[in-house]
Amino acid sequence: MSSSQFLAGSRRCLPVLVSAAPFGALFGAVAVDNGFTVGEAVLMSATVFAGASQMVGIELFGQNVAPWLIVLSIFAVNFRHVLYSAAIGKHFAFGAEWKRLVAFFLMTDPQFAESEAIVRRGEKLSFAWYLGLGLPLLVAWPVLAWLGATFGKLIENPHALGLDIVLAVYFFGMLLATRNRPLWLPVVAVSAIASIAAWFTIGSPWHVSAGAFAGVAVAAMLVKPEPAQAGPGLGNP
Amino acid sequence: MSDNVWIILAAAVVTYLTRAGGFWVLSRFERIHPRVEAGLNAVPAAVLTTLVAPQMAAGGIPEWAAFAAAATIGTRFGMVAGFMTGWAVVIALRAMV
């Protein structure tokens, strides 16, 4: 395990931590508001480790929804990870299989985006680098939930601090970093339209899955299979 | 253990399955269809867009200025600089409005 690789990964943590921190703490505060103990809020952040789905789960807890429906909703919100896993799983070539299994546990939105950027530059994704980015987040996330659950009401005006928008600004930067990829503009345009339409109709957080699948479908439709690879049965002249 | 703890643990299991499942399903196939591959290559841009676009659509001048500043600085001086600038811009403009 290379410590310089670990540190290189950790250096990418700063913007992620700054932008995710308010949400981690907000989750803790809302969780306690909805009847969780502080310990349960911390447990959920440590084991589920997926912010948007935790928020949805907590919202449903507050409404006395059937347990299986809560679990199903969390599954639905997290379904986008199936795409991440399919896209990057083969680059988790760390030697031992348990390292791949650990890597999947740590695969949050920023973890996927940062790792994908490494792969896209043609560099090798190392386990040390991956842990350097992921472990601080895994430690910070439950700590933030604890802070939020314990001191939740202290931030008086999150709007003035821009805490509602800061994560979107971070993801916007990551999005622009992917701009040289094939079919980037049609994918972004269709995902944008579909996610905005879903946001105003079926509502958050379903706009993520709806928009993502629309963009992915457009890429699959528009791609021109290379003649060398186009064997019989591809069904597209 | 309380019901809450069981629900949390079940949620953790299904979440892990989404994170491992895509790779697990895909690794059953020997060759990947070019359309599937193109779709997978589009995943980062597609998902990141969905996390940004509605916020832009729902935003006003401070938010739009923040995104514009993050783009301008970010594409020239790197993502962290762009992020910090965008954040500073939204705080400053919201304080003025």
Tab-separated table of N, CA and C in Angstrom, chain A residues 15 18-19 36 40 43-44 47-50 61 67 70-71 74-75 78 81-87 89-90 100-101 104-105 107-108 112 116 159-162 164-166 168-176 178-179 181 184 187-188 191-192 195-196 199 207-208 211-212 216 219-221 223 229 234 236, chain B residues 2-24 26 31-59 63 66-68 70-72 74-75 79-80 82-84 86-87 90-92 94-95:
chain	number	residue	atom	x	y	z
A	15	PRO	N	-12.772	19.545	-1.245
A	15	PRO	CA	-14.039	20.090	-1.756
A	15	PRO	C	-15.226	19.172	-1.480
A	18	VAL	N	-16.151	19.760	2.227
A	18	VAL	CA	-16.770	21.066	2.427
A	18	VAL	C	-18.209	21.062	1.928
A	19	SER	N	-18.416	20.446	0.760
A	19	SER	CA	-19.753	20.519	0.184
A	19	SER	C	-20.707	19.475	0.766
A	36	PHE	N	-35.521	9.383	15.434
A	36	PHE	CA	-34.340	8.542	15.579
A	36	PHE	C	-33.598	8.917	16.862
A	40	GLU	N	-28.905	5.817	16.293
A	40	GLU	CA	-29.477	5.299	15.046
A	40	GLU	C	-29.086	6.174	13.848
A	43	LEU	N	-25.567	5.268	13.092
A	43	LEU	CA	-25.530	3.927	12.484
A	43	LEU	C	-25.932	3.982	11.011
A	44	MET	N	-26.977	4.753	10.716
A	44	MET	CA	-27.440	4.816	9.337
A	44	MET	C	-26.387	5.462	8.432
A	47	THR	N	-23.515	2.900	7.839
A	47	THR	CA	-23.761	1.657	7.108
A	47	THR	C	-24.398	1.884	5.737
A	48	VAL	N	-25.313	2.855	5.623
A	48	VAL	CA	-25.923	3.123	4.318
A	48	VAL	C	-24.999	4.010	3.491
A	49	PHE	N	-24.490	5.096	4.120
A	49	PHE	CA	-23.436	5.923	3.521
A	49	PHE	C	-23.851	6.436	2.142
A	50	ALA	N	-25.069	6.969	2.043
A	50	ALA	CA	-25.586	7.498	0.776
A	50	ALA	C	-26.604	8.580	1.106
A	61	PHE	N	-39.720	7.721	7.571
A	61	PHE	CA	-39.813	7.344	8.980
A	61	PHE	C	-40.760	8.283	9.713
A	67	PRO	N	-42.253	-0.479	6.933
A	67	PRO	CA	-40.791	-0.656	6.841
A	67	PRO	C	-40.311	-1.118	5.462
A	70	ILE	N	-40.070	1.711	3.096
A	70	ILE	CA	-38.920	2.585	3.365
A	70	ILE	C	-37.671	2.000	2.713
A	71	VAL	N	-37.481	0.684	2.920
A	71	VAL	CA	-36.294	0.025	2.358
A	71	VAL	C	-36.339	0.069	0.829
A	74	ILE	N	-35.403	3.528	-0.434
A	74	ILE	CA	-33.956	3.749	-0.348
A	74	ILE	C	-33.250	3.023	-1.497
A	75	PHE	N	-33.716	1.805	-1.782
A	75	PHE	CA	-33.154	1.054	-2.905
A	75	PHE	C	-33.347	1.818	-4.218
A	78	ASN	N	-31.069	4.751	-4.584
A	78	ASN	CA	-29.672	4.345	-4.771
A	78	ASN	C	-29.443	3.552	-6.044
A	81	HIS	N	-26.418	3.705	-8.468
A	81	HIS	CA	-25.129	3.058	-8.193
A	81	HIS	C	-24.905	1.826	-9.066
A	82	VAL	N	-26.005	1.211	-9.532
A	82	VAL	CA	-25.864	0.063	-10.424
A	82	VAL	C	-25.107	0.493	-11.685
A	83	LEU	N	-25.432	1.685	-12.176
A	83	LEU	CA	-24.732	2.210	-13.348
A	83	LEU	C	-23.266	2.475	-13.038
A	84	TYR	N	-23.000	3.086	-11.872
A	84	TYR	CA	-21.603	3.353	-11.488
A	84	TYR	C	-20.817	2.054	-11.449
A	85	SER	N	-21.425	1.089	-10.785
A	85	SER	CA	-20.780	-0.198	-10.573
A	85	SER	C	-20.463	-0.872	-11.894
A	86	ALA	N	-21.421	-0.819	-12.818
A	86	ALA	CA	-21.206	-1.427	-14.130
A	86	ALA	C	-20.132	-0.664	-14.899
A	87	ALA	N	-20.095	0.660	-14.725
A	87	ALA	CA	-19.166	1.474	-15.504
A	87	ALA	C	-17.733	1.349	-15.000
A	89	GLY	N	-16.588	-0.889	-12.240
A	89	GLY	CA	-16.194	-2.097	-11.503
A	89	GLY	C	-14.980	-2.812	-12.084
A	90	LYS	N	-14.871	-2.814	-13.417
A	90	LYS	CA	-13.746	-3.544	-14.021
A	90	LYS	C	-12.407	-2.843	-13.770
A	100	ARG	N	-12.022	-5.266	-3.960
A	100	ARG	CA	-13.095	-4.806	-4.842
A	100	ARG	C	-14.396	-4.659	-4.045
A	101	LEU	N	-14.648	-5.617	-3.145
A	101	LEU	CA	-15.873	-5.565	-2.344
A	101	LEU	C	-15.865	-4.345	-1.411
A	104	PHE	N	-16.598	-1.194	-3.505
A	104	PHE	CA	-18.023	-0.983	-3.795
A	104	PHE	C	-18.726	-0.317	-2.621
A	105	PHE	N	-18.362	-0.712	-1.401
A	105	PHE	CA	-19.017	-0.115	-0.237
A	105	PHE	C	-18.780	1.396	-0.180
A	107	MET	N	-18.413	3.452	-2.651
A	107	MET	CA	-18.678	4.153	-3.899
A	107	MET	C	-19.868	5.116	-3.862
A	108	THR	N	-19.589	6.308	-3.361
A	108	THR	CA	-20.571	7.394	-3.358
A	108	THR	C	-20.488	8.170	-4.675
A	112	PHE	N	-17.238	7.981	-7.129
A	112	PHE	CA	-17.332	7.504	-8.513
A	112	PHE	C	-16.779	8.554	-9.480
A	116	GLU	N	-13.553	7.882	-11.688
A	116	GLU	CA	-13.798	7.822	-13.116
A	116	GLU	C	-12.857	8.795	-13.840
A	159	HIS	N	-29.167	29.136	4.235
A	159	HIS	CA	-29.327	29.740	2.913
A	159	HIS	C	-28.264	30.814	2.673
A	160	ALA	N	-28.016	31.658	3.680
A	160	ALA	CA	-27.041	32.738	3.521
A	160	ALA	C	-25.641	32.183	3.280
A	161	LEU	N	-25.371	31.005	3.842
A	161	LEU	CA	-24.049	30.393	3.650
A	161	LEU	C	-23.975	29.603	2.348
A	162	GLY	N	-25.091	29.577	1.602
A	162	GLY	CA	-25.091	28.892	0.314
A	162	GLY	C	-25.074	27.386	0.439
A	164	ASP	N	-27.337	25.205	0.474
A	164	ASP	CA	-28.283	24.481	-0.366
A	164	ASP	C	-27.762	24.308	-1.787
A	165	ILE	N	-26.755	25.089	-2.176
A	165	ILE	CA	-26.323	25.110	-3.572
A	165	ILE	C	-24.902	24.578	-3.754
A	166	VAL	N	-24.171	24.458	-2.648
A	166	VAL	CA	-22.730	24.204	-2.734
A	166	VAL	C	-22.417	22.834	-3.348
A	168	ALA	N	-24.237	21.279	-5.608
A	168	ALA	CA	-24.486	21.382	-7.051
A	168	ALA	C	-23.308	22.065	-7.749
A	169	VAL	N	-22.701	23.052	-7.086
A	169	VAL	CA	-21.539	23.733	-7.678
A	169	VAL	C	-20.373	22.750	-7.808
A	170	TYR	N	-20.191	21.941	-6.785
A	170	TYR	CA	-19.137	20.912	-6.850
A	170	TYR	C	-19.389	19.949	-8.020
A	171	PHE	N	-20.612	19.442	-8.117
A	171	PHE	CA	-20.910	18.481	-9.174
A	171	PHE	C	-20.832	19.131	-10.564
A	172	PHE	N	-21.129	20.421	-10.626
A	172	PHE	CA	-21.011	21.145	-11.895
A	172	PHE	C	-19.551	21.152	-12.362
A	173	GLY	N	-18.638	21.378	-11.431
A	173	GLY	CA	-17.209	21.335	-11.766
A	173	GLY	C	-16.797	19.970	-12.284
A	174	MET	N	-17.288	18.918	-11.613
A	174	MET	CA	-16.973	17.566	-12.065
A	174	MET	C	-17.564	17.308	-13.454
A	175	LEU	N	-18.765	17.831	-13.675
A	175	LEU	CA	-19.422	17.640	-14.978
A	175	LEU	C	-18.612	18.286	-16.095
A	176	LEU	N	-18.146	19.517	-15.860
A	176	LEU	CA	-17.366	20.208	-16.891
A	176	LEU	C	-16.063	19.473	-17.191
A	178	THR	N	-15.735	16.462	-17.562
A	178	THR	CA	-15.983	15.330	-18.478
A	178	THR	C	-16.300	15.798	-19.893
A	179	ARG	N	-16.138	17.101	-20.173
A	179	ARG	CA	-16.716	17.673	-21.403
A	179	ARG	C	-16.074	17.194	-22.706
A	181	ARG	N	-15.680	14.114	-23.598
A	181	ARG	CA	-16.070	12.746	-23.917
A	181	ARG	C	-16.980	12.701	-25.144
A	184	TRP	N	-20.940	14.081	-25.477
A	184	TRP	CA	-21.139	14.795	-24.217
A	184	TRP	C	-22.352	15.731	-24.281
A	187	VAL	N	-25.846	14.048	-24.462
A	187	VAL	CA	-26.114	13.370	-23.189
A	187	VAL	C	-26.504	14.390	-22.113
A	188	VAL	N	-25.714	15.461	-22.022
A	188	VAL	CA	-25.983	16.482	-21.004
A	188	VAL	C	-27.318	17.172	-21.282
A	191	SER	N	-30.216	14.697	-20.463
A	191	SER	CA	-30.287	14.481	-19.014
A	191	SER	C	-30.829	15.719	-18.302
A	192	ALA	N	-30.397	16.888	-18.777
A	192	ALA	CA	-30.859	18.131	-18.157
A	192	ALA	C	-32.367	18.288	-18.320
A	195	SER	N	-34.237	15.548	-16.313
A	195	SER	CA	-34.176	15.693	-14.858
A	195	SER	C	-34.982	16.903	-14.388
A	196	ILE	N	-34.948	17.972	-15.184
A	196	ILE	CA	-35.739	19.153	-14.804
A	196	ILE	C	-37.234	18.831	-14.888
A	199	TRP	N	-38.071	16.682	-11.967
A	199	TRP	CA	-37.995	17.473	-10.731
A	199	TRP	C	-39.305	18.215	-10.486
A	207	HIS	N	-35.744	12.537	-9.888
A	207	HIS	CA	-35.195	13.169	-11.084
A	207	HIS	C	-33.798	12.633	-11.422
A	208	VAL	N	-33.091	12.114	-10.419
A	208	VAL	CA	-31.735	11.619	-10.683
A	208	VAL	C	-31.786	10.370	-11.567
A	211	GLY	N	-33.398	11.272	-15.142
A	211	GLY	CA	-32.484	12.024	-15.998
A	211	GLY	C	-31.292	11.194	-16.431
A	212	ALA	N	-30.755	10.398	-15.501
A	212	ALA	CA	-29.581	9.590	-15.820
A	212	ALA	C	-29.914	8.554	-16.881
A	216	VAL	N	-28.206	8.197	-20.623
A	216	VAL	CA	-27.527	6.950	-20.986
A	216	VAL	C	-28.171	6.342	-22.243
A	219	ALA	N	-27.013	8.137	-25.375
A	219	ALA	CA	-25.661	7.726	-25.785
A	219	ALA	C	-25.712	6.372	-26.486
A	220	ALA	N	-26.506	5.449	-25.935
A	220	ALA	CA	-26.602	4.114	-26.535
A	220	ALA	C	-27.231	4.183	-27.923
A	221	MET	N	-28.167	5.107	-28.108
A	221	MET	CA	-28.843	5.221	-29.407
A	221	MET	C	-27.956	5.908	-30.431
A	223	VAL	N	-24.579	6.263	-30.568
A	223	VAL	CA	-23.232	5.763	-30.861
A	223	VAL	C	-23.219	5.020	-32.191
A	229	GLN	N	-15.951	-3.795	-35.195
A	229	GLN	CA	-16.609	-4.521	-34.114
A	229	GLN	C	-18.006	-4.985	-34.476
A	234	LEU	N	-25.780	-7.409	-34.834
A	234	LEU	CA	-25.820	-6.135	-34.135
A	234	LEU	C	-27.096	-5.372	-34.468
A	236	ASN	N	-27.795	-3.126	-36.653
A	236	ASN	CA	-27.792	-1.721	-37.023
A	236	ASN	C	-26.830	-1.486	-38.174
B	2	SER	N	-34.233	-2.428	18.123
B	2	SER	CA	-35.469	-1.757	17.735
B	2	SER	C	-35.745	-1.971	16.245
B	3	ASP	N	-37.012	-1.739	15.862
B	3	ASP	CA	-37.382	-1.817	14.449
B	3	ASP	C	-36.493	-0.903	13.603
B	4	ASN	N	-36.230	0.283	14.137
B	4	ASN	CA	-35.421	1.238	13.378
B	4	ASN	C	-34.083	0.644	12.969
B	5	VAL	N	-33.456	-0.047	13.902
B	5	VAL	CA	-32.139	-0.617	13.612
B	5	VAL	C	-32.239	-1.656	12.499
B	6	TRP	N	-33.285	-2.473	12.544
B	6	TRP	CA	-33.461	-3.473	11.480
B	6	TRP	C	-33.693	-2.820	10.119
B	7	ILE	N	-34.483	-1.758	10.110
B	7	ILE	CA	-34.728	-1.058	8.838
B	7	ILE	C	-33.433	-0.454	8.306
B	8	ILE	N	-32.647	0.115	9.217
B	8	ILE	CA	-31.365	0.710	8.801
B	8	ILE	C	-30.456	-0.358	8.200
B	9	LEU	N	-30.385	-1.510	8.853
B	9	LEU	CA	-29.494	-2.564	8.361
B	9	LEU	C	-29.986	-3.108	7.012
B	10	ALA	N	-31.315	-3.241	6.863
B	10	ALA	CA	-31.853	-3.694	5.570
B	10	ALA	C	-31.537	-2.672	4.480
B	11	ALA	N	-31.662	-1.393	4.814
B	11	ALA	CA	-31.344	-0.331	3.856
B	11	ALA	C	-29.870	-0.392	3.475
B	12	ALA	N	-29.015	-0.692	4.448
B	12	ALA	CA	-27.580	-0.791	4.163
B	12	ALA	C	-27.302	-1.945	3.203
B	13	VAL	N	-27.998	-3.056	3.397
B	13	VAL	CA	-27.784	-4.223	2.528
B	13	VAL	C	-28.236	-3.920	1.093
B	14	VAL	N	-29.436	-3.350	0.925
B	14	VAL	CA	-29.893	-3.087	-0.449
B	14	VAL	C	-29.015	-2.033	-1.121
B	15	THR	N	-28.521	-1.079	-0.330
B	15	THR	CA	-27.638	-0.060	-0.910
B	15	THR	C	-26.339	-0.700	-1.387
B	16	TYR	N	-25.799	-1.606	-0.573
B	16	TYR	CA	-24.571	-2.289	-1.008
B	16	TYR	C	-24.821	-3.087	-2.293
B	17	LEU	N	-25.997	-3.717	-2.373
B	17	LEU	CA	-26.313	-4.499	-3.570
B	17	LEU	C	-26.333	-3.614	-4.820
B	18	THR	N	-26.817	-2.368	-4.705
B	18	THR	CA	-26.793	-1.488	-5.882
B	18	THR	C	-25.350	-1.154	-6.261
B	19	ARG	N	-24.476	-1.059	-5.253
B	19	ARG	CA	-23.088	-0.660	-5.531
B	19	ARG	C	-22.266	-1.801	-6.125
B	20	ALA	N	-22.586	-3.021	-5.744
B	20	ALA	CA	-21.843	-4.171	-6.279
B	20	ALA	C	-22.563	-4.783	-7.474
B	21	GLY	N	-23.877	-4.584	-7.557
B	21	GLY	CA	-24.706	-5.327	-8.511
B	21	GLY	C	-24.435	-5.058	-9.978
B	22	GLY	N	-24.195	-3.804	-10.345
B	22	GLY	CA	-23.985	-3.476	-11.752
B	22	GLY	C	-22.793	-4.228	-12.310
B	23	PHE	N	-21.708	-4.221	-11.549
B	23	PHE	CA	-20.501	-4.938	-11.975
B	23	PHE	C	-20.760	-6.435	-12.025
B	24	TRP	N	-21.446	-6.936	-11.012
B	24	TRP	CA	-21.715	-8.373	-10.911
B	24	TRP	C	-22.518	-8.849	-12.133
B	26	LEU	N	-22.784	-7.305	-15.081
B	26	LEU	CA	-22.026	-7.097	-16.316
B	26	LEU	C	-20.915	-8.130	-16.488
B	31	ARG	N	-18.608	-10.492	-23.798
B	31	ARG	CA	-18.388	-9.309	-24.628
B	31	ARG	C	-19.453	-8.273	-24.296
B	32	ILE	N	-19.060	-7.041	-24.332
B	32	ILE	CA	-20.014	-5.977	-24.046
B	32	ILE	C	-20.408	-5.303	-25.343
B	33	HIS	N	-21.689	-5.240	-25.575
B	33	HIS	CA	-22.226	-4.609	-26.777
B	33	HIS	C	-21.784	-3.135	-26.825
B	34	PRO	N	-21.405	-2.651	-28.030
B	34	PRO	CA	-20.946	-1.259	-28.130
B	34	PRO	C	-21.966	-0.245	-27.598
B	35	ARG	N	-23.239	-0.563	-27.768
B	35	ARG	CA	-24.249	0.385	-27.263
B	35	ARG	C	-24.274	0.397	-25.736
B	36	VAL	N	-24.102	-0.762	-25.147
B	36	VAL	CA	-24.035	-0.824	-23.683
B	36	VAL	C	-22.815	-0.050	-23.203
B	37	GLU	N	-21.706	-0.242	-23.912
B	37	GLU	CA	-20.480	0.442	-23.521
B	37	GLU	C	-20.620	1.958	-23.649
B	38	ALA	N	-21.253	2.400	-24.765
B	38	ALA	CA	-21.471	3.839	-24.948
B	38	ALA	C	-22.362	4.384	-23.844
B	39	GLY	N	-23.373	3.613	-23.487
B	39	GLY	CA	-24.266	4.023	-22.398
B	39	GLY	C	-23.506	4.152	-21.093
B	40	LEU	N	-22.668	3.174	-20.797
B	40	LEU	CA	-21.902	3.211	-19.543
B	40	LEU	C	-20.914	4.375	-19.528
B	41	ASN	N	-20.317	4.658	-20.699
B	41	ASN	CA	-19.401	5.792	-20.772
B	41	ASN	C	-20.111	7.116	-20.521
B	42	ALA	N	-21.414	7.137	-20.783
B	42	ALA	CA	-22.180	8.370	-20.607
B	42	ALA	C	-22.663	8.546	-19.169
B	43	VAL	N	-22.463	7.522	-18.327
B	43	VAL	CA	-23.009	7.584	-16.963
B	43	VAL	C	-22.543	8.807	-16.171
B	44	PRO	N	-21.227	9.107	-16.138
B	44	PRO	CA	-20.823	10.257	-15.313
B	44	PRO	C	-21.500	11.554	-15.732
B	45	ALA	N	-21.450	11.859	-17.045
B	45	ALA	CA	-22.041	13.119	-17.505
B	45	ALA	C	-23.549	13.139	-17.247
B	46	ALA	N	-24.217	11.998	-17.483
B	46	ALA	CA	-25.672	11.960	-17.310
B	46	ALA	C	-26.056	12.170	-15.847
B	47	VAL	N	-25.401	11.445	-14.934
B	47	VAL	CA	-25.771	11.557	-13.519
B	47	VAL	C	-25.406	12.931	-12.965
B	48	LEU	N	-24.200	13.399	-13.296
B	48	LEU	CA	-23.783	14.709	-12.774
B	48	LEU	C	-24.741	15.799	-13.247
B	49	THR	N	-25.210	15.677	-14.497
B	49	THR	CA	-26.157	16.666	-15.018
B	49	THR	C	-27.437	16.700	-14.177
B	50	THR	N	-27.935	15.521	-13.802
B	50	THR	CA	-29.186	15.492	-13.044
B	50	THR	C	-29.020	16.108	-11.664
B	51	LEU	N	-27.762	16.114	-11.151
B	51	LEU	CA	-27.526	16.684	-9.827
B	51	LEU	C	-27.382	18.205	-9.886
B	52	VAL	N	-27.248	18.728	-11.125
B	52	VAL	CA	-26.985	20.153	-11.295
B	52	VAL	C	-28.166	20.883	-11.945
B	53	ALA	N	-28.712	20.287	-13.025
B	53	ALA	CA	-29.687	20.996	-13.865
B	53	ALA	C	-30.910	21.529	-13.106
B	54	PRO	N	-31.564	20.720	-12.259
B	54	PRO	CA	-32.739	21.262	-11.569
B	54	PRO	C	-32.401	22.445	-10.657
B	55	GLN	N	-31.208	22.386	-10.039
B	55	GLN	CA	-30.772	23.498	-9.182
B	55	GLN	C	-30.582	24.765	-10.009
B	56	MET	N	-30.086	24.591	-11.240
B	56	MET	CA	-29.926	25.742	-12.128
B	56	MET	C	-31.283	26.292	-12.534
B	57	ALA	N	-32.185	25.361	-12.894
B	57	ALA	CA	-33.505	25.786	-13.353
B	57	ALA	C	-34.267	26.519	-12.253
B	58	ALA	N	-34.052	26.090	-11.010
B	58	ALA	CA	-34.783	26.681	-9.892
B	58	ALA	C	-34.067	27.911	-9.330
B	59	GLY	N	-32.873	28.197	-9.860
B	59	GLY	CA	-32.058	29.261	-9.274
B	59	GLY	C	-32.432	30.655	-9.729
B	63	GLU	N	-27.353	32.240	-7.835
B	63	GLU	CA	-26.997	30.861	-8.179
B	63	GLU	C	-26.374	30.796	-9.575
B	66	ALA	N	-22.950	32.021	-9.535
B	66	ALA	CA	-22.043	31.060	-8.905
B	66	ALA	C	-21.636	29.976	-9.895
B	67	PHE	N	-22.613	29.457	-10.649
B	67	PHE	CA	-22.299	28.420	-11.630
B	67	PHE	C	-21.369	28.979	-12.722
B	68	ALA	N	-21.664	30.211	-13.180
B	68	ALA	CA	-20.842	30.819	-14.231
B	68	ALA	C	-19.411	31.025	-13.740
B	70	ALA	N	-17.901	29.377	-11.297
B	70	ALA	CA	-17.271	28.064	-11.115
B	70	ALA	C	-16.799	27.511	-12.450
B	71	ALA	N	-17.584	27.741	-13.511
B	71	ALA	CA	-17.203	27.241	-14.838
B	71	ALA	C	-15.995	27.996	-15.370
B	72	THR	N	-16.038	29.331	-15.256
B	72	THR	CA	-14.958	30.155	-15.810
B	72	THR	C	-13.631	29.866	-15.116
B	74	GLY	N	-13.033	27.326	-12.968
B	74	GLY	CA	-12.755	25.892	-12.905
B	74	GLY	C	-12.074	25.346	-14.151
B	75	THR	N	-12.513	25.810	-15.339
B	75	THR	CA	-11.926	25.274	-16.557
B	75	THR	C	-10.529	25.842	-16.795
B	79	MET	N	-10.534	22.439	-10.682
B	79	MET	CA	-11.858	22.277	-10.098
B	79	MET	C	-12.001	22.877	-8.704
B	80	VAL	N	-10.971	22.704	-7.881
B	80	VAL	CA	-11.072	23.196	-6.501
B	80	VAL	C	-11.191	24.719	-6.487
B	82	GLY	N	-12.340	26.590	-8.910
B	82	GLY	CA	-13.662	26.920	-9.438
B	82	GLY	C	-14.739	26.767	-8.394
B	83	PHE	N	-14.653	25.674	-7.639
B	83	PHE	CA	-15.629	25.398	-6.582
B	83	PHE	C	-15.622	26.496	-5.515
B	84	MET	N	-14.407	26.854	-5.055
B	84	MET	CA	-14.286	27.873	-4.003
B	84	MET	C	-14.819	29.228	-4.502
B	86	GLY	N	-17.063	29.758	-6.920
B	86	GLY	CA	-18.520	29.689	-7.041
B	86	GLY	C	-19.207	29.845	-5.690
B	87	TRP	N	-18.649	29.190	-4.691
B	87	TRP	CA	-19.225	29.263	-3.347
B	87	TRP	C	-19.155	30.696	-2.802
B	90	VAL	N	-21.787	32.976	-4.480
B	90	VAL	CA	-23.186	32.837	-4.040
B	90	VAL	C	-23.380	33.447	-2.654
B	91	ILE	N	-22.399	33.310	-1.767
B	91	ILE	CA	-22.518	33.915	-0.434
B	91	ILE	C	-22.547	35.443	-0.559
B	92	ALA	N	-21.637	35.980	-1.388
B	92	ALA	CA	-21.553	37.434	-1.544
B	92	ALA	C	-22.848	37.999	-2.137
B	94	ARG	N	-25.877	36.671	-2.254
B	94	ARG	CA	-27.049	36.505	-1.391
B	94	ARG	C	-27.031	37.524	-0.257
B	95	ALA	N	-25.838	37.904	0.169
B	95	ALA	CA	-25.731	38.909	1.231
B	95	ALA	C	-26.193	40.273	0.723
